[in-house]
Each structure stands twice: as structure tokens, then as C-alpha cells.
Short mmCIF file of C-alpha atoms in Angstrom, two decimals:
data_model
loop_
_atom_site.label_atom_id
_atom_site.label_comp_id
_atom_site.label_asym_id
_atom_site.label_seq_id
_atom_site.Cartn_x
_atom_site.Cartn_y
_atom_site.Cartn_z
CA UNK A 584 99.50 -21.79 -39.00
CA UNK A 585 98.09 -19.22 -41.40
CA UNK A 586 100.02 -15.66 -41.83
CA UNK A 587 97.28 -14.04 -40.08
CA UNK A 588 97.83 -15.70 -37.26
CA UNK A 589 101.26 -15.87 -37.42
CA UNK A 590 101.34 -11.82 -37.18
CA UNK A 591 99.12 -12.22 -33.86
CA UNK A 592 101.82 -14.25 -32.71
CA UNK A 593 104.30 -12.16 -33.47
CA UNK A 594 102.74 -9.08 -32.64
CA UNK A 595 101.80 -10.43 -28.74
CA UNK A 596 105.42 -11.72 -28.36
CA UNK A 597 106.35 -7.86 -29.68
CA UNK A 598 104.32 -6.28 -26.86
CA UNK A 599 105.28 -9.11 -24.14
CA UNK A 600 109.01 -8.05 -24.55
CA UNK A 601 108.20 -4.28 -24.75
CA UNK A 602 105.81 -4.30 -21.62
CA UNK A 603 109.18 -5.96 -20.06
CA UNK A 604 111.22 -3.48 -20.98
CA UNK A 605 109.31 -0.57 -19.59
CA UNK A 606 108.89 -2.46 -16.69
CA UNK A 607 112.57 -3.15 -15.93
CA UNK A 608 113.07 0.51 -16.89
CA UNK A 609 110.68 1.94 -14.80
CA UNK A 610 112.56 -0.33 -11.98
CA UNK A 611 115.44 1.75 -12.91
CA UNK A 612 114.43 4.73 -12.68
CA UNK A 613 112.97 4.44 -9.59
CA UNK A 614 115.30 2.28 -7.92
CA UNK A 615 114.43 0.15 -4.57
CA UNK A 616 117.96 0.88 -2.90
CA UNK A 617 118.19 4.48 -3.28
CA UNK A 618 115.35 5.89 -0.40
CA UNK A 619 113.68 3.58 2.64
CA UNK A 620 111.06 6.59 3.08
CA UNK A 621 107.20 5.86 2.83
CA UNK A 622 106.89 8.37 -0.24
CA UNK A 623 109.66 6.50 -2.52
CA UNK A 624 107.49 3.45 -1.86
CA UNK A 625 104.81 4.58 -2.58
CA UNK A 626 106.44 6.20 -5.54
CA UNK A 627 106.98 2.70 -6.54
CA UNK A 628 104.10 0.98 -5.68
CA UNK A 629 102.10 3.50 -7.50
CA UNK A 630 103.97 2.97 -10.94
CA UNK A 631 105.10 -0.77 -10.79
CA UNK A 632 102.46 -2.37 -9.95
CA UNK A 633 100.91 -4.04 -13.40
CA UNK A 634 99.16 -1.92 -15.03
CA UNK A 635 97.66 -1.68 -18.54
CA UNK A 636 100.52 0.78 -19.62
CA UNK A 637 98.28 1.60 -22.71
CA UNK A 638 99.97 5.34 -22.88
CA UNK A 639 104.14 3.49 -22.64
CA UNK A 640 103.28 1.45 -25.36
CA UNK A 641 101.31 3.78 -27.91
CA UNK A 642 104.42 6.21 -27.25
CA UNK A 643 107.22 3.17 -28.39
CA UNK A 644 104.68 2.03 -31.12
CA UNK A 645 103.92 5.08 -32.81
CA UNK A 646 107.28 6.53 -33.21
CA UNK A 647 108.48 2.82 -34.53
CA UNK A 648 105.21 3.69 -37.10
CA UNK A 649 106.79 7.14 -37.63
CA UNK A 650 110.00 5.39 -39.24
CA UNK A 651 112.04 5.57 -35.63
CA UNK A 652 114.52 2.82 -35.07
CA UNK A 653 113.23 0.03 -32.34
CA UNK A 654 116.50 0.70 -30.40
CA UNK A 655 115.98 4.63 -30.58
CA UNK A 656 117.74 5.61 -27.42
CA UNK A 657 116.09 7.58 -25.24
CA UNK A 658 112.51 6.53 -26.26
CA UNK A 659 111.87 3.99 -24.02
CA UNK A 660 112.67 6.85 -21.33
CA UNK A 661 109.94 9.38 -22.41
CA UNK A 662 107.56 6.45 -22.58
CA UNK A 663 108.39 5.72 -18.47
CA UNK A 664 107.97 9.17 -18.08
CA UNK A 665 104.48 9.52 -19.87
CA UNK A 666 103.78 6.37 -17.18
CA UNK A 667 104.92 8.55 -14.08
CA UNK A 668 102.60 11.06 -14.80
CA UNK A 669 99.19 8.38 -15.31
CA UNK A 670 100.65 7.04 -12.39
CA UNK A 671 100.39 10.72 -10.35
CA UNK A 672 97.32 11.77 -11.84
CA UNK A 673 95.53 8.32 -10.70
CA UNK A 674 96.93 8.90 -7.32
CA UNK A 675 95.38 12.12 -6.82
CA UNK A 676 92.09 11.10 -8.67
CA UNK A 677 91.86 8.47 -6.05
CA UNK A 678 92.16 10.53 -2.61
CA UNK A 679 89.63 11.42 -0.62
CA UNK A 680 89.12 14.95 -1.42
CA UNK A 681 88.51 13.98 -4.92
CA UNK A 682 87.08 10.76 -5.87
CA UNK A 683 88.04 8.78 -2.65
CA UNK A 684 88.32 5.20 -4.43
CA UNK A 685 89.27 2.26 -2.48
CA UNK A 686 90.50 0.07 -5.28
CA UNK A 687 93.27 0.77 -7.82
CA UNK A 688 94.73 -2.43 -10.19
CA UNK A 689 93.01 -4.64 -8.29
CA UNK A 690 94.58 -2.97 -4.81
CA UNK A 691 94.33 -0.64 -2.21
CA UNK A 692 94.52 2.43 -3.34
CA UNK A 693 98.00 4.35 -2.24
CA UNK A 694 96.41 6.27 0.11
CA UNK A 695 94.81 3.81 1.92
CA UNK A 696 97.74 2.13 2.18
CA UNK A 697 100.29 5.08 3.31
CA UNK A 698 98.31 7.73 4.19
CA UNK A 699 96.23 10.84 2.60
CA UNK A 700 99.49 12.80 3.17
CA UNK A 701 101.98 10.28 1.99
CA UNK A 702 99.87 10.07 -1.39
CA UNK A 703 100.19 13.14 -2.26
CA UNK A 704 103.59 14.01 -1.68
CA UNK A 705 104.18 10.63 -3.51
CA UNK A 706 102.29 11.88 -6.90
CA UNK A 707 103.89 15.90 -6.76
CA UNK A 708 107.60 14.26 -6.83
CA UNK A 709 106.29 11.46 -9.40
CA UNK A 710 105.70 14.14 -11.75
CA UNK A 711 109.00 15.90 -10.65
CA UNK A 712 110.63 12.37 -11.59
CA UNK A 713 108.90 12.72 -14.85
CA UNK A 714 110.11 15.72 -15.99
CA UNK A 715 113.59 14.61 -15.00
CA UNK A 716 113.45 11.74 -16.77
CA UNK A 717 112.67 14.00 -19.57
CA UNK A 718 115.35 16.12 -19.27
CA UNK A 719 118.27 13.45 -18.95
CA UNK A 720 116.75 11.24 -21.42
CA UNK A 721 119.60 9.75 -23.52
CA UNK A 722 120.67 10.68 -27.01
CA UNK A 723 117.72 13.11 -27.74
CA UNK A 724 118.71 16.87 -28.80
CA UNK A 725 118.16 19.87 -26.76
CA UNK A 726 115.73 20.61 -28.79
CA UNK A 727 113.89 17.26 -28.91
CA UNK A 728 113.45 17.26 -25.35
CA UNK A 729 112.49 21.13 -24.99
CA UNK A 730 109.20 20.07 -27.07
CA UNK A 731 108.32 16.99 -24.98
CA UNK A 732 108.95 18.76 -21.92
CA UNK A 733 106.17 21.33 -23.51
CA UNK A 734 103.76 18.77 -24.62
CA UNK A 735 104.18 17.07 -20.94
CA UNK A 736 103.53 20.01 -18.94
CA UNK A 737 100.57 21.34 -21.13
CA UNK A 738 98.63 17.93 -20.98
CA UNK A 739 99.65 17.98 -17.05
CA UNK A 740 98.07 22.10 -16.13
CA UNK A 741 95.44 24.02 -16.30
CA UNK A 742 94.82 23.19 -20.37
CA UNK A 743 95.07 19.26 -19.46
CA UNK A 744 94.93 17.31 -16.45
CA UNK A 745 94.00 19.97 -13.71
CA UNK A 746 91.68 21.46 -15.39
CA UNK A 747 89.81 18.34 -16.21
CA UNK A 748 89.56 17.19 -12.69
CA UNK A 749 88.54 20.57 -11.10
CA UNK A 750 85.99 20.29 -13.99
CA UNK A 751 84.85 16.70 -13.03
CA UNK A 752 84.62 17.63 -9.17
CA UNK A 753 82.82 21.02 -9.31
CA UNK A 754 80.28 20.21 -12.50
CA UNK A 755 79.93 16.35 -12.46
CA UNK A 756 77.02 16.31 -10.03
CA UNK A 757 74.82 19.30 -11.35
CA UNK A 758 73.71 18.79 -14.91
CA UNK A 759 75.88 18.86 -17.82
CA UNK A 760 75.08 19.21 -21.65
CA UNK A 761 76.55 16.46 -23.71
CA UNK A 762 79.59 19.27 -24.92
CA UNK A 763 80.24 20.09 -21.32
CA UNK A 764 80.86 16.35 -20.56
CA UNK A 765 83.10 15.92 -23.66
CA UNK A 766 85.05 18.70 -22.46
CA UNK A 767 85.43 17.20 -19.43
CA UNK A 768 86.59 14.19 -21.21
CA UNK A 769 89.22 15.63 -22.81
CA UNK A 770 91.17 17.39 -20.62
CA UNK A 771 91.15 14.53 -18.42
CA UNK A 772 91.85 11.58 -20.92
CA UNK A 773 92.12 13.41 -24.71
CA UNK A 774 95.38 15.42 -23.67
CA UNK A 775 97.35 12.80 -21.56
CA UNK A 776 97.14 10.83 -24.94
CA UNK A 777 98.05 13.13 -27.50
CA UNK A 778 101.34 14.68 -25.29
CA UNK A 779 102.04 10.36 -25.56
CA UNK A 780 101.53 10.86 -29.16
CA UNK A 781 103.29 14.09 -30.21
CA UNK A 782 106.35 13.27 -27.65
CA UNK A 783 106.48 9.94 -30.24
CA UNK A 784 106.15 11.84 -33.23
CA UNK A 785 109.12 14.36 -32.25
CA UNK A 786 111.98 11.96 -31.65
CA UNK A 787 110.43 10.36 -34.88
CA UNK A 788 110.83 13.98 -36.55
CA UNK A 789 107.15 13.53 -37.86
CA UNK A 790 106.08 15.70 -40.89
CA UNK A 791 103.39 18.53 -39.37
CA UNK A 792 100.76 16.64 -41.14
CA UNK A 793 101.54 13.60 -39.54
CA UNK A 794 101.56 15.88 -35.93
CA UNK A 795 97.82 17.13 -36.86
CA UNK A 796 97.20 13.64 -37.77
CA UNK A 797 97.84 12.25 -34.35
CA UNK A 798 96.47 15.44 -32.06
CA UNK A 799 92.76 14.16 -33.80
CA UNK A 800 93.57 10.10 -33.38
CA UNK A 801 94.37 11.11 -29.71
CA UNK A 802 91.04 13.49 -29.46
CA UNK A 803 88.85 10.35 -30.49
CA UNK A 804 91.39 7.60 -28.61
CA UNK A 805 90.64 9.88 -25.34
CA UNK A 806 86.82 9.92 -25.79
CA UNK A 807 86.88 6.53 -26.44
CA UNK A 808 88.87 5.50 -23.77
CA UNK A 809 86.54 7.63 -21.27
CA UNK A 810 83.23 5.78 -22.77
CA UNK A 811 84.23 2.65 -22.39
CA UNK A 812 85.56 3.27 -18.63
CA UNK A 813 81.98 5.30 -17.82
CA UNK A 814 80.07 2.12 -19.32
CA UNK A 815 82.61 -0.66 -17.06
CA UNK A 816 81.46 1.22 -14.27
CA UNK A 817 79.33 -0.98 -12.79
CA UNK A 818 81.06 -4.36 -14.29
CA UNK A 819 83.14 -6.09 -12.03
CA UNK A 820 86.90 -7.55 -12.76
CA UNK A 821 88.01 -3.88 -13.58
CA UNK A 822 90.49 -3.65 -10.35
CA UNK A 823 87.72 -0.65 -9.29
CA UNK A 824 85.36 0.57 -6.98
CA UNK A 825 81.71 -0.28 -8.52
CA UNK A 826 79.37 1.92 -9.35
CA UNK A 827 81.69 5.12 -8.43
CA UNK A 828 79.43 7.10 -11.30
CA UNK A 829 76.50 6.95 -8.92
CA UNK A 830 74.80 10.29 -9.53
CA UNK A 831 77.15 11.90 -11.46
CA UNK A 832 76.50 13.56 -15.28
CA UNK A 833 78.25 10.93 -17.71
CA UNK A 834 76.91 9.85 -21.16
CA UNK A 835 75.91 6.53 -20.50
CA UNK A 836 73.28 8.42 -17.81
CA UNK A 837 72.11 11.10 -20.04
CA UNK A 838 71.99 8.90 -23.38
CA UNK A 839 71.87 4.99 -21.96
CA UNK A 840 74.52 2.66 -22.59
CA UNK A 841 73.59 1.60 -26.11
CA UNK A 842 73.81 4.73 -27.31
CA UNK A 843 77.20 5.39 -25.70
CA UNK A 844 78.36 2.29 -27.14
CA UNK A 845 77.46 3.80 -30.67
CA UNK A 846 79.31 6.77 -30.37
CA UNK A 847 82.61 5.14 -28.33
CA UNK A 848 82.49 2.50 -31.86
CA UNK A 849 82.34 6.07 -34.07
CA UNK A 850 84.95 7.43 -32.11
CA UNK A 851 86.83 4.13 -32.91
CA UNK A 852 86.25 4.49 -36.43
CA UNK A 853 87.82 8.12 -36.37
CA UNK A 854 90.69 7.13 -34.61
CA UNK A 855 91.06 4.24 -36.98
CA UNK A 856 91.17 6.61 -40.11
CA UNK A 857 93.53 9.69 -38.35
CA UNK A 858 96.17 6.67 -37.40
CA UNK A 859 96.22 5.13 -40.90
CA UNK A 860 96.77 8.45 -42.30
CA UNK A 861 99.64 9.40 -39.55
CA UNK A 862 101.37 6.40 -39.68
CA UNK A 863 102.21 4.89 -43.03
CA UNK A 864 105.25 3.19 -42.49
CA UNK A 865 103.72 0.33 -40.20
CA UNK A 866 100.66 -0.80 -38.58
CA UNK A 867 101.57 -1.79 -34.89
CA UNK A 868 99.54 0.87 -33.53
CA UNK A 869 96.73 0.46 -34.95
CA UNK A 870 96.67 -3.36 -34.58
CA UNK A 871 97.49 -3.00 -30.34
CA UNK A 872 94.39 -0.76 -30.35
CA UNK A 873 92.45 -3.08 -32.28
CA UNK A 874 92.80 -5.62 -30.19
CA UNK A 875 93.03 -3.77 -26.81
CA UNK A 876 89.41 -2.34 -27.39
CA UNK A 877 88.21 -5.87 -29.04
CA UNK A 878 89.09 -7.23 -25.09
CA UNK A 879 87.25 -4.63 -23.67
CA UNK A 880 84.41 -4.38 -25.50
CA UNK A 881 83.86 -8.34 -25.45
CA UNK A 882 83.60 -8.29 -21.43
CA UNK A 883 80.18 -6.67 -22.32
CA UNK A 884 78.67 -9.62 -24.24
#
């Protein structure tokens, strides 16, 4: 076996054993004993179930790039937490007053399982959990945890998250211009990422320059990530409803799906170079994105 390949190797068995670890974690933190109620399970069900966990392991990976220690306590904790909130946000994308999807992972979506209601409630004390989790997170300083809490809770409001969806529901159906859509894109994807990213580079006390480095890496990685989930839409074997972009102002239906497909690689090329220039103390990163997108992308032909 040639070094190349043993580094694949290597680097799979790396991410096997750190997609275990966040899993038991999560378990942890959300424990089966402590509640019977329907909202703890579907607190549970929500996070748990197997997921991609692309935002968990970027967090761990880039501060380990930053020059953090593997067994850094307290990271593996703001990683589960940066999990809770994807978790939330995907159960309120999925209701029926906003996107009302029937398929999440491959399953009924929460709140066709436990209820509109039940949802809901389930998602607002997720992100309650979240912060928590923040906030008792082991080993960091005050001061540490201050700034993820900040980074959180702006990718989460009105400047992230919120925004983004109130954006989607109230614009996506009338026509857009291309910067309109990107907006959309980024509040919605962009931000998520780079809180993931700067909450990495503060326990790994990153220089500023590596911190600007990784706000633009996330900018593209969020685009990127949005272009490739507009042009799956109508692929099946995502764990999604088909064809949910029906009618609705995306990219791939004001430009065509080649075209999308050039920009999403540019945006990959961008990404590439902000990384390589943040993170100069190892390649991990850059090498799980690599070959997450490479899996992706080959499910188009």
C-alpha cells in the first residue's frame, strides 16, 4: 500500500472514531433516562439519528488545524452544540408552515411523527440545550465561551438563520436576482458554518488573520453547500422529499444546472485557497471536504 493511500486510510479511521465520539456525546448530553415526555424524544430523535454531521466535524478538525490539542477539553462539546442547533433549524425548516417536508435522513420528519406542536417546542429547547452546552462546556475560559456564545446566537437571529428562512418563505416564489438568492443563501447556510468555524478558531486562539481567513472559506463552503443541495433536488437517495424546489427562484432554475455546477466548483476553489491559508499547521480539513464534495458530486455522473 502506497502512502497516499495509506493517509486515506488513516484519515477515514480518524473521522470513523470522531463521528463516534460526537455521537456518544451527543447521547450524553441528551440523555434517554432523564425525561419520558414526547418533546425530549423528539429532542433526541431529531439530533441522533445519523446524520452527515458535516458542521461537528469541521468544528473538531479545524481547531486540530489551528494547532489545538486532539484531546482539547471542551471542544468536542461546542461541536454537539453547533449539531443541536442544525438539528433545530431543520426541524423548523421542515413543518408545515414553512417548507412542510415529509422526509428527513431518510425518515419521517419530527413532526409527522409527534406532532406540529411537539416539533416545535422540541427545536426552541434544542437550541436552549445548545447554548447550555455552551456555557458549561469544560475547561474553556470565561472568555472563550462568551465569544462562542456570540458567534452562536448571531448565526442563529435575525443576521443568520431567521432571517434567511423568513427570506426563503416570503421571496422564494416571486422572482429573485441572482444577489437576492445568494443572500438568501447565506444567511441560511454561509453563517451556520462560519459560527462552526470561528467557535474552532477561538478555543484554538487563532491569529485575526487566520479568523478573516475562515469567515471567507465559510462564505464559499455555505454557497457551495446550498448549490449542490438545490441541484440534488430532484435526485433520489438524498433521505428528501423530491422535487421540493418546484417553482421556487434557485440558481439551478434561473441559470440551468451546468452552469450552477460551474460556479458551486469556483466556490470550491475559493474555499480551497481561504482554508490553506487559515490553516497551516495541518490539512484534515481540507482533505474531509475534498472528499465529502468528491461523493456528492459523483452521484451526478
Amino acid at each position: 500500500m502506497n502512502a497516499n493511500a495509506d493517509k486515506c486510510v488513516n484519515h477515514e479511521d480518524e473521522l470513523k472514531a470522531l463521528r463516534e465520539a460526537l455521537q456518544t456525546r451527543l447521547d450524553q448530553l441528551l440523555p434517554a433516562g432523564e425525561q419520558q415526555d414526547l418533546v425530549y424524544t423528539a429532542m433526541r430523535e431529531g439530533t441522533l439519528v445519523a446524520g452527515k454531521r458535516v458542521r461537528p466535524l469541521l468544528l473538531v478538525l479545524a481547531a486540530r488545524d489551528l494547532g489545538c490539542r486532539a484531546d482539547q477539553p471542551g471542544l468536542l462539546d461546542l461541536a454537539c452544540a453547533v449539531e443541536m442547533v442544525h438539528a433545530a433549524s431543520l426541524m423548523l425548516d421542515d413543518i408545515p408552515c414553512m417548507d412542510n417536508a415529509l422526509l428527513r435522513r431518510g425518515r419521517p420528519t419530527i413532526h409527522r411523527q409527534y406532532g406540529e406542536n411537539v416539533a416545535i417546542l422540541a427545536a426552541v429547547a434544542l437550541l436552549s440545550r445548545a447554548f447550555g452546552v455552551v456555557a458549561e462546556a469544560q475547561s474553556l475560559s470565561h472568555a472563550c465561551k462568551t465569544q462562542a456564545v456570540a458567534e452562536l446566537s448571531t448565526a442563529v437571529g435575525l443576521q443568520g438563520l431567521v432571517q434567511g428562512q423568513y427570506l426563503d418563505l416570503y421571496e422564494g416564489a416571486e422572482t429573485r436576482s441572482a444577489e437576492a438568492i445568494l443572500l438568501t443563501n447565506e444567511l441560511k447556510t454561509s453563517r451556520l458554518f462560519d459560527a462552526t468555524l470561528q467557535m474552532a478558531a477561538i478555543v484554538a486562539d487563532a491569529t485575526p488573520q487566520a479568523r478573516h481567513r475562515l469567515r471567507c472559506f465559510a462564505q464559499d463552503l455555505g454557497q457551495a453547500f446550498q448549490l449542490l443541495d438545490d441541484l440534488a433536488d430532484g435526485l433520489h437517495g438524498t433521505g428528501k422529499d423530491l422535487n421540493k424546489d418546484h417553482g421556487k427562484s434557485t440558481l439551478v432554475a434561473m441559470l440551468g444546472a451546468e452552469a450552477v455546477h460551474q460556479r458551486l466548483r469556483e466556490h470550491l476553489r475559493s474555499a480551497d485557497e481561504h482554508l490553506s491559508s487559515a490553516c497551516q499547521r495541518g490539512v484534515s480539513t481540507r482533505r474531509f471536504m475534498h472528499a465529502w464534495f468528491d461523493k456528492q458530486l459523483a452521484l451526478f455522473g
